[in-house]
Amino acid sequence: MKVNRPIRPAKKKAPAAQRDAAKTTPVTPPAPPSATFKLQKLLAHRGLGSRREMETLIASGEVSVNGKTATLGDRAGPGDVIRVGRRVIRVHEEELPKVLLYHKPEGEIVSRHDPEGRPSVFDKLPHLRSSKWIAIGRLDFNTSGLLIFTNDGTLANRLMHPRFEMEREYAVRILGELSEEQMKQLTTGVQLEDGQAAFTYLADQGGEGANHWYRIILKEGKNREVRRMFEAIGITVSRLMRVRFGPLNLPPRIKRGQWLELDEKETRRLLRLIE
């Protein structure tokens, strides 16, 4: 038995020029939606405070997004305008944190305000329009060396929080030499007012005359910890200089009182190293 097949209308062929254009014209995929982020995370990234502090700020009604008072749980992304008081913050597609390496000289404080009017490390840093510099770790008035600054609160917390045990390396000069017993004490632990402390590494670096240099590494940042540890065994530190913080070394080309900003490649490398 013969089966009658349905008759379909013949397809019209497009002109040759139109067919060739279709072959060569690339199809543009739809643009992916812009990412949005929790508001407290964005503000913390801008160096305005910790995420918890930003949550409190949002809850107080002092933050708005695109003219509307923000509430906890709000998100923002590229194109949104955030206001915190009189400060305006614009969100861009991808914004890497800014990171500065500063060679702190002796005689400067790591604070924005000082009742005694002493010079501040912040006086020499470049101005930021919609965020502020955060000092990663502190150095006391008489200590020199590497200070790291960023405008990203999350990055600052990642480098400073005790649970991450970020190494700090120092060059220390004392009068005289340490005995084997003293070196053992400093690496096994000495008792301070705020708990026990120990160097994870201690090495003799030689010296001239009565002065002697040592290289030390520790994984915490208590106030004046290095000086207090030496004082606990009866030794006074005459010179103290930080040469490394975590994966970042003090570059020899940065003179005292000068700073260097990491470029995009260096910043991405730092973020990978501390993931």
PDB file of N, CA and C in Angstrom, residues 2-80:
ATOM      1  N   LYS A   2       0.517   2.170  -0.834  1.00  0.00           N
ATOM      2  CA  LYS A   2       1.321   3.386  -0.954  1.00  0.00           C
ATOM      3  C   LYS A   2       0.917   4.380   0.129  1.00  0.00           C
ATOM      4  N   VAL A   3       1.913   4.884   0.858  1.00  0.00           N
ATOM      5  CA  VAL A   3       1.657   5.858   1.935  1.00  0.00           C
ATOM      6  C   VAL A   3       1.910   7.247   1.399  1.00  0.00           C
ATOM      7  N   ASN A   4       0.913   8.092   1.531  1.00  0.00           N
ATOM      8  CA  ASN A   4       1.064   9.469   1.091  1.00  0.00           C
ATOM      9  C   ASN A   4       1.820  10.281   2.149  1.00  0.00           C
ATOM     10  N   ARG A   5       2.944  10.821   1.802  1.00  0.00           N
ATOM     11  CA  ARG A   5       3.723  11.633   2.740  1.00  0.00           C
ATOM     12  C   ARG A   5       3.191  13.058   2.749  1.00  0.00           C
ATOM     13  N   PRO A   6       3.233  13.715   3.927  1.00  0.00           N
ATOM     14  CA  PRO A   6       2.758  15.100   3.986  1.00  0.00           C
ATOM     15  C   PRO A   6       3.625  15.991   3.123  1.00  0.00           C
ATOM     16  N   ILE A   7       2.963  16.921   2.489  1.00  0.00           N
ATOM     17  CA  ILE A   7       3.676  17.848   1.619  1.00  0.00           C
ATOM     18  C   ILE A   7       4.084  19.078   2.423  1.00  0.00           C
ATOM     19  N   ARG A   8       5.380  19.398   2.424  1.00  0.00           N
ATOM     20  CA  ARG A   8       5.895  20.565   3.157  1.00  0.00           C
ATOM     21  C   ARG A   8       6.291  21.625   2.142  1.00  0.00           C
ATOM     22  N   PRO A   9       6.026  22.894   2.475  1.00  0.00           N
ATOM     23  CA  PRO A   9       6.422  23.947   1.537  1.00  0.00           C
ATOM     24  C   PRO A   9       7.928  23.990   1.387  1.00  0.00           C
ATOM     25  N   ALA A  10       8.372  24.206   0.201  1.00  0.00           N
ATOM     26  CA  ALA A  10       9.815  24.262  -0.064  1.00  0.00           C
ATOM     27  C   ALA A  10      10.421  25.491   0.592  1.00  0.00           C
ATOM     28  N   LYS A  11      11.599  25.300   1.165  1.00  0.00           N
ATOM     29  CA  LYS A  11      12.303  26.414   1.804  1.00  0.00           C
ATOM     30  C   LYS A  11      12.965  27.262   0.743  1.00  0.00           C
ATOM     31  N   LYS A  12      12.787  28.563   0.892  1.00  0.00           N
ATOM     32  CA  LYS A  12      13.428  29.470  -0.042  1.00  0.00           C
ATOM     33  C   LYS A  12      14.862  29.688   0.362  1.00  0.00           C
ATOM     34  N   LYS A  13      15.741  29.577  -0.598  1.00  0.00           N
ATOM     35  CA  LYS A  13      17.151  29.800  -0.325  1.00  0.00           C
ATOM     36  C   LYS A  13      17.447  31.291  -0.256  1.00  0.00           C
ATOM     37  N   ALA A  14      18.237  31.658   0.778  1.00  0.00           N
ATOM     38  CA  ALA A  14      18.634  33.061   0.883  1.00  0.00           C
ATOM     39  C   ALA A  14      19.648  33.364  -0.208  1.00  0.00           C
ATOM     40  N   PRO A  15      19.740  34.620  -0.610  1.00  0.00           N
ATOM     41  CA  PRO A  15      20.758  34.998  -1.609  1.00  0.00           C
ATOM     42  C   PRO A  15      22.152  34.609  -1.134  1.00  0.00           C
ATOM     43  N   ALA A  16      23.043  34.343  -2.090  1.00  0.00           N
ATOM     44  CA  ALA A  16      24.398  33.892  -1.756  1.00  0.00           C
ATOM     45  C   ALA A  16      25.125  34.856  -0.836  1.00  0.00           C
ATOM     46  N   ALA A  17      24.985  36.160  -1.072  1.00  0.00           N
ATOM     47  CA  ALA A  17      25.676  37.164  -0.250  1.00  0.00           C
ATOM     48  C   ALA A  17      25.191  37.107   1.182  1.00  0.00           C
ATOM     49  N   GLN A  18      23.875  36.864   1.340  1.00  0.00           N
ATOM     50  CA  GLN A  18      23.308  36.793   2.697  1.00  0.00           C
ATOM     51  C   GLN A  18      23.793  35.553   3.423  1.00  0.00           C
ATOM     52  N   ARG A  19      23.915  34.413   2.657  1.00  0.00           N
ATOM     53  CA  ARG A  19      24.396  33.168   3.270  1.00  0.00           C
ATOM     54  C   ARG A  19      25.841  33.320   3.717  1.00  0.00           C
ATOM     55  N   ASP A  20      26.671  33.975   2.895  1.00  0.00           N
ATOM     56  CA  ASP A  20      28.083  34.171   3.257  1.00  0.00           C
ATOM     57  C   ASP A  20      28.230  35.067   4.475  1.00  0.00           C
ATOM     58  N   ALA A  21      27.380  36.094   4.581  1.00  0.00           N
ATOM     59  CA  ALA A  21      27.448  37.003   5.728  1.00  0.00           C
ATOM     60  C   ALA A  21      27.093  36.272   7.015  1.00  0.00           C
ATOM     61  N   ALA A  22      26.113  35.363   6.922  1.00  0.00           N
ATOM     62  CA  ALA A  22      25.693  34.612   8.102  1.00  0.00           C
ATOM     63  C   ALA A  22      26.808  33.717   8.611  1.00  0.00           C
ATOM     64  N   LYS A  23      27.619  33.203   7.643  1.00  0.00           N
ATOM     65  CA  LYS A  23      28.715  32.328   8.044  1.00  0.00           C
ATOM     66  C   LYS A  23      29.823  33.086   8.755  1.00  0.00           C
ATOM     67  N   THR A  24      30.060  34.326   8.333  1.00  0.00           N
ATOM     68  CA  THR A  24      31.205  35.074   8.852  1.00  0.00           C
ATOM     69  C   THR A  24      30.871  35.971  10.033  1.00  0.00           C
ATOM     70  N   THR A  25      29.582  36.310  10.224  1.00  0.00           N
ATOM     71  CA  THR A  25      29.212  37.213  11.314  1.00  0.00           C
ATOM     72  C   THR A  25      29.141  36.446  12.626  1.00  0.00           C
ATOM     73  N   PRO A  26      29.978  36.768  13.609  1.00  0.00           N
ATOM     74  CA  PRO A  26      29.950  36.044  14.880  1.00  0.00           C
ATOM     75  C   PRO A  26      28.681  36.356  15.666  1.00  0.00           C
ATOM     76  N   VAL A  27      28.218  35.367  16.373  1.00  0.00           N
ATOM     77  CA  VAL A  27      27.033  35.546  17.214  1.00  0.00           C
ATOM     78  C   VAL A  27      27.485  36.077  18.567  1.00  0.00           C
ATOM     79  N   THR A  28      26.976  37.229  18.939  1.00  0.00           N
ATOM     80  CA  THR A  28      27.369  37.833  20.215  1.00  0.00           C
ATOM     81  C   THR A  28      26.549  37.240  21.351  1.00  0.00           C
ATOM     82  N   PRO A  29      27.186  36.561  22.310  1.00  0.00           N
ATOM     83  CA  PRO A  29      26.425  35.978  23.417  1.00  0.00           C
ATOM     84  C   PRO A  29      25.876  37.083  24.308  1.00  0.00           C
ATOM     85  N   PRO A  30      24.771  36.814  24.980  1.00  0.00           N
ATOM     86  CA  PRO A  30      24.218  37.832  25.870  1.00  0.00           C
ATOM     87  C   PRO A  30      25.193  38.149  26.999  1.00  0.00           C
ATOM     88  N   ALA A  31      25.257  39.397  27.385  1.00  0.00           N
ATOM     89  CA  ALA A  31      26.182  39.818  28.450  1.00  0.00           C
ATOM     90  C   ALA A  31      25.760  39.203  29.772  1.00  0.00           C
ATOM     91  N   PRO A  32      26.717  38.641  30.536  1.00  0.00           N
ATOM     92  CA  PRO A  32      26.365  38.062  31.827  1.00  0.00           C
ATOM     93  C   PRO A  32      25.896  39.150  32.778  1.00  0.00           C
ATOM     94  N   PRO A  33      24.973  38.805  33.670  1.00  0.00           N
ATOM     95  CA  PRO A  33      24.501  39.809  34.615  1.00  0.00           C
ATOM     96  C   PRO A  33      25.636  40.267  35.533  1.00  0.00           C
ATOM     97  N   SER A  34      25.628  41.539  35.866  1.00  0.00           N
ATOM     98  CA  SER A  34      26.663  42.074  36.753  1.00  0.00           C
ATOM     99  C   SER A  34      26.518  41.469  38.142  1.00  0.00           C
ATOM    100  N   ALA A  35      27.654  41.161  38.740  1.00  0.00           N
ATOM    101  CA  ALA A  35      27.629  40.565  40.080  1.00  0.00           C
ATOM    102  C   ALA A  35      27.243  41.619  41.103  1.00  0.00           C
ATOM    103  N   THR A  36      26.513  41.188  42.109  1.00  0.00           N
ATOM    104  CA  THR A  36      26.213  42.063  43.239  1.00  0.00           C
ATOM    105  C   THR A  36      26.825  41.471  44.492  1.00  0.00           C
ATOM    106  N   PHE A  37      27.044  42.324  45.474  1.00  0.00           N
ATOM    107  CA  PHE A  37      27.710  41.898  46.696  1.00  0.00           C
ATOM    108  C   PHE A  37      26.942  42.412  47.905  1.00  0.00           C
ATOM    109  N   LYS A  38      27.093  41.724  49.004  1.00  0.00           N
ATOM    110  CA  LYS A  38      26.484  42.206  50.239  1.00  0.00           C
ATOM    111  C   LYS A  38      27.038  43.587  50.560  1.00  0.00           C
ATOM    112  N   LEU A  39      26.145  44.457  50.995  1.00  0.00           N
ATOM    113  CA  LEU A  39      26.522  45.847  51.214  1.00  0.00           C
ATOM    114  C   LEU A  39      27.624  45.979  52.258  1.00  0.00           C
ATOM    115  N   GLN A  40      27.516  45.216  53.345  1.00  0.00           N
ATOM    116  CA  GLN A  40      28.534  45.318  54.392  1.00  0.00           C
ATOM    117  C   GLN A  40      29.909  44.851  53.908  1.00  0.00           C
ATOM    118  N   LYS A  41      29.911  43.893  52.960  1.00  0.00           N
ATOM    119  CA  LYS A  41      31.176  43.423  52.394  1.00  0.00           C
ATOM    120  C   LYS A  41      31.805  44.506  51.521  1.00  0.00           C
ATOM    121  N   LEU A  42      30.978  45.173  50.702  1.00  0.00           N
ATOM    122  CA  LEU A  42      31.488  46.245  49.851  1.00  0.00           C
ATOM    123  C   LEU A  42      32.099  47.372  50.671  1.00  0.00           C
ATOM    124  N   LEU A  43      31.401  47.761  51.753  1.00  0.00           N
ATOM    125  CA  LEU A  43      31.899  48.862  52.584  1.00  0.00           C
ATOM    126  C   LEU A  43      33.176  48.467  53.311  1.00  0.00           C
ATOM    127  N   ALA A  44      33.248  47.216  53.745  1.00  0.00           N
ATOM    128  CA  ALA A  44      34.473  46.747  54.412  1.00  0.00           C
ATOM    129  C   ALA A  44      35.638  46.736  53.428  1.00  0.00           C
ATOM    130  N   HIS A  45      35.367  46.354  52.184  1.00  0.00           N
ATOM    131  CA  HIS A  45      36.405  46.352  51.155  1.00  0.00           C
ATOM    132  C   HIS A  45      36.941  47.756  50.898  1.00  0.00           C
ATOM    133  N   ARG A  46      36.093  48.752  51.109  1.00  0.00           N
ATOM    134  CA  ARG A  46      36.523  50.129  50.916  1.00  0.00           C
ATOM    135  C   ARG A  46      37.274  50.683  52.130  1.00  0.00           C
ATOM    136  N   GLY A  47      37.499  49.836  53.126  1.00  0.00           N
ATOM    137  CA  GLY A  47      38.298  50.267  54.269  1.00  0.00           C
ATOM    138  C   GLY A  47      37.542  51.104  55.283  1.00  0.00           C
ATOM    139  N   LEU A  48      36.202  51.046  55.278  1.00  0.00           N
ATOM    140  CA  LEU A  48      35.429  51.859  56.225  1.00  0.00           C
ATOM    141  C   LEU A  48      35.287  51.196  57.585  1.00  0.00           C
ATOM    142  N   GLY A  49      35.699  49.955  57.705  1.00  0.00           N
ATOM    143  CA  GLY A  49      35.613  49.245  58.975  1.00  0.00           C
ATOM    144  C   GLY A  49      35.424  47.764  58.727  1.00  0.00           C
ATOM    145  N   SER A  50      35.237  47.007  59.809  1.00  0.00           N
ATOM    146  CA  SER A  50      35.002  45.568  59.671  1.00  0.00           C
ATOM    147  C   SER A  50      33.578  45.324  59.181  1.00  0.00           C
ATOM    148  N   ARG A  51      33.296  44.103  58.753  1.00  0.00           N
ATOM    149  CA  ARG A  51      31.947  43.783  58.280  1.00  0.00           C
ATOM    150  C   ARG A  51      30.926  43.974  59.399  1.00  0.00           C
ATOM    151  N   ARG A  52      31.311  43.595  60.600  1.00  0.00           N
ATOM    152  CA  ARG A  52      30.382  43.742  61.728  1.00  0.00           C
ATOM    153  C   ARG A  52      30.099  45.216  61.994  1.00  0.00           C
ATOM    154  N   GLU A  53      31.131  46.045  61.912  1.00  0.00           N
ATOM    155  CA  GLU A  53      30.933  47.489  62.102  1.00  0.00           C
ATOM    156  C   GLU A  53      30.042  48.062  61.006  1.00  0.00           C
ATOM    157  N   MET A  54      30.197  47.551  59.787  1.00  0.00           N
ATOM    158  CA  MET A  54      29.371  48.024  58.686  1.00  0.00           C
ATOM    159  C   MET A  54      27.918  47.581  58.842  1.00  0.00           C
ATOM    160  N   GLU A  55      27.704  46.396  59.391  1.00  0.00           N
ATOM    161  CA  GLU A  55      26.342  45.931  59.662  1.00  0.00           C
ATOM    162  C   GLU A  55      25.657  46.858  60.662  1.00  0.00           C
ATOM    163  N   THR A  56      26.406  47.269  61.684  1.00  0.00           N
ATOM    164  CA  THR A  56      25.860  48.200  62.672  1.00  0.00           C
ATOM    165  C   THR A  56      25.534  49.546  62.025  1.00  0.00           C
ATOM    166  N   LEU A  57      26.419  49.991  61.126  1.00  0.00           N
ATOM    167  CA  LEU A  57      26.214  51.262  60.430  1.00  0.00           C
ATOM    168  C   LEU A  57      24.960  51.210  59.554  1.00  0.00           C
ATOM    169  N   ILE A  58      24.790  50.105  58.838  1.00  0.00           N
ATOM    170  CA  ILE A  58      23.613  49.940  57.987  1.00  0.00           C
ATOM    171  C   ILE A  58      22.344  49.912  58.828  1.00  0.00           C
ATOM    172  N   ALA A  59      22.385  49.167  59.937  1.00  0.00           N
ATOM    173  CA  ALA A  59      21.209  49.055  60.809  1.00  0.00           C
ATOM    174  C   ALA A  59      20.811  50.400  61.414  1.00  0.00           C
ATOM    175  N   SER A  60      21.780  51.299  61.543  1.00  0.00           N
ATOM    176  CA  SER A  60      21.493  52.618  62.122  1.00  0.00           C
ATOM    177  C   SER A  60      20.840  53.570  61.116  1.00  0.00           C
ATOM    178  N   GLY A  61      20.737  53.138  59.840  1.00  0.00           N
ATOM    179  CA  GLY A  61      20.094  53.956  58.826  1.00  0.00           C
ATOM    180  C   GLY A  61      20.980  55.014  58.205  1.00  0.00           C
ATOM    181  N   GLU A  62      22.306  54.899  58.388  1.00  0.00           N
ATOM    182  CA  GLU A  62      23.231  55.909  57.871  1.00  0.00           C
ATOM    183  C   GLU A  62      23.758  55.593  56.473  1.00  0.00           C
ATOM    184  N   VAL A  63      23.264  54.505  55.881  1.00  0.00           N
ATOM    185  CA  VAL A  63      23.737  54.104  54.557  1.00  0.00           C
ATOM    186  C   VAL A  63      22.554  54.068  53.591  1.00  0.00           C
ATOM    187  N   SER A  64      22.766  54.558  52.381  1.00  0.00           N
ATOM    188  CA  SER A  64      21.718  54.490  51.363  1.00  0.00           C
ATOM    189  C   SER A  64      22.295  53.937  50.066  1.00  0.00           C
ATOM    190  N   VAL A  65      21.431  53.304  49.268  1.00  0.00           N
ATOM    191  CA  VAL A  65      21.807  52.790  47.950  1.00  0.00           C
ATOM    192  C   VAL A  65      20.859  53.385  46.931  1.00  0.00           C
ATOM    193  N   ASN A  66      21.418  54.131  45.985  1.00  0.00           N
ATOM    194  CA  ASN A  66      20.621  54.789  44.947  1.00  0.00           C
ATOM    195  C   ASN A  66      19.496  55.646  45.534  1.00  0.00           C
ATOM    196  N   GLY A  67      19.826  56.331  46.634  1.00  0.00           N
ATOM    197  CA  GLY A  67      18.875  57.254  47.244  1.00  0.00           C
ATOM    198  C   GLY A  67      17.907  56.632  48.222  1.00  0.00           C
ATOM    199  N   LYS A  68      17.943  55.321  48.405  1.00  0.00           N
ATOM    200  CA  LYS A  68      17.040  54.635  49.314  1.00  0.00           C
ATOM    201  C   LYS A  68      17.815  54.132  50.523  1.00  0.00           C
ATOM    202  N   THR A  69      17.277  54.377  51.727  1.00  0.00           N
ATOM    203  CA  THR A  69      17.949  53.933  52.945  1.00  0.00           C
ATOM    204  C   THR A  69      18.138  52.425  52.917  1.00  0.00           C
ATOM    205  N   ALA A  70      19.361  51.991  53.147  1.00  0.00           N
ATOM    206  CA  ALA A  70      19.692  50.568  53.067  1.00  0.00           C
ATOM    207  C   ALA A  70      19.278  49.828  54.332  1.00  0.00           C
ATOM    208  N   THR A  71      19.036  48.552  54.182  1.00  0.00           N
ATOM    209  CA  THR A  71      18.748  47.680  55.312  1.00  0.00           C
ATOM    210  C   THR A  71      19.665  46.465  55.233  1.00  0.00           C
ATOM    211  N   LEU A  72      19.798  45.763  56.343  1.00  0.00           N
ATOM    212  CA  LEU A  72      20.638  44.567  56.356  1.00  0.00           C
ATOM    213  C   LEU A  72      20.111  43.554  55.347  1.00  0.00           C
ATOM    214  N   GLY A  73      20.996  42.993  54.581  1.00  0.00           N
ATOM    215  CA  GLY A  73      20.615  42.051  53.539  1.00  0.00           C
ATOM    216  C   GLY A  73      20.629  42.650  52.154  1.00  0.00           C
ATOM    217  N   ASP A  74      20.694  43.998  52.069  1.00  0.00           N
ATOM    218  CA  ASP A  74      20.756  44.645  50.758  1.00  0.00           C
ATOM    219  C   ASP A  74      22.067  44.312  50.054  1.00  0.00           C
ATOM    220  N   ARG A  75      22.009  44.331  48.732  1.00  0.00           N
ATOM    221  CA  ARG A  75      23.189  44.081  47.908  1.00  0.00           C
ATOM    222  C   ARG A  75      23.370  45.245  46.947  1.00  0.00           C
ATOM    223  N   ALA A  76      24.576  45.372  46.424  1.00  0.00           N
ATOM    224  CA  ALA A  76      24.868  46.423  45.452  1.00  0.00           C
ATOM    225  C   ALA A  76      25.879  45.904  44.454  1.00  0.00           C
ATOM    226  N   GLY A  77      25.884  46.513  43.268  1.00  0.00           N
ATOM    227  CA  GLY A  77      26.806  46.084  42.222  1.00  0.00           C
ATOM    228  C   GLY A  77      27.205  47.249  41.351  1.00  0.00           C
ATOM    229  N   PRO A  78      27.845  46.968  40.220  1.00  0.00           N
ATOM    230  CA  PRO A  78      28.288  48.024  39.315  1.00  0.00           C
ATOM    231  C   PRO A  78      27.136  48.939  38.904  1.00  0.00           C
ATOM    232  N   GLY A  79      27.377  50.243  38.947  1.00  0.00           N
ATOM    233  CA  GLY A  79      26.355  51.219  38.597  1.00  0.00           C
ATOM    234  C   GLY A  79      25.599  51.768  39.779  1.00  0.00           C
ATOM    235  N   ASP A  80      25.610  51.055  40.905  1.00  0.00           N
ATOM    236  CA  ASP A  80      24.924  51.544  42.101  1.00  0.00           C
ATOM    237  C   ASP A  80      25.742  52.630  42.789  1.00  0.00           C
TER     238      ASP A  80
END
